[in-house]
Amino acid sequence: MKKLLAILLLICSFTSCNEFTKSSEEKNAREFIPDHDKNPVISTAETIALKNGYLQWNEVDKIDFTFNVDRGESHFERSWSWEPKTENVTMRSAKDTVSYNRSQMDSITRKIDASFINDKYWLLAPFNLAWDEGTTFSEEENSVAPVSKDTLRKLTVVYGNEGGYTPGDAYDFFFGKDYEIKEWVFRKGNDSVPSMINTWEDYETFKGIKIAKMHQDSTGNFKLYFTNISVQ
């Protein structure tokens, strides 16, 4: 994270962090390539974050979204409003509405915050690759994706055994040459057996932030998806 921030500061000294469009003079001064394959100083994890709009995140004042899960005929949903600069969060469900600040939590809001972290991770996992500390990464150039059976690149992130709501968990991200995540595997406690396998699809860009709105398993009986997305 610290390395990526340093790189971003360097970028911003040559061009606007809101866009990559540059004049010919600026391009001659320095060409920033947010791609590990062409610019090895950027890691694979950082490249995935950048390809999904990480440079635009500093411009976000508020993000709203509804987290939906369908299991067969059963439906569950809850909605969130998050102001990342102030850390104000509001959760709305069929039963309740709760607002809190992530810097001032008690035992009740901490339980709600665990749900927020879960839902936000599904929404912005590419950014968490750059945000989260205490992680280790490993890569495979050619790996068979579990749902499509396509041969893709794989990035595995393992979380440390301390800190966070679910320490020790692991995720396998399967992505193409464009660094767009196609599928992932969640392995609780870094178990060798997958706990959950889902697609990443139906991408849409919101104010420069690229979000996969749909995740489903190989049977289609489980669907996790986002609606009512708004980025300000």
XYZ file of C-alpha atoms in Angstrom, residues 122 147-148 181-184 197-201 214-218:
17
model
C -17.439 -8.278 -2.640
C -16.225 -22.444 -13.378
C -15.414 -21.689 -17.026
C -11.218 -10.649 -12.614
C -13.325 -13.430 -14.159
C -13.737 -15.813 -11.201
C -12.552 -16.277 -7.661
C -16.469 -20.462 -5.971
C -18.077 -17.669 -7.983
C -17.937 -15.785 -11.254
C -17.220 -12.087 -11.670
C -19.374 -10.679 -14.442
C -22.987 -10.239 -10.656
C -21.390 -13.265 -8.982
C -22.836 -16.768 -9.275
C -21.813 -20.360 -8.771
C -21.568 -23.031 -11.466
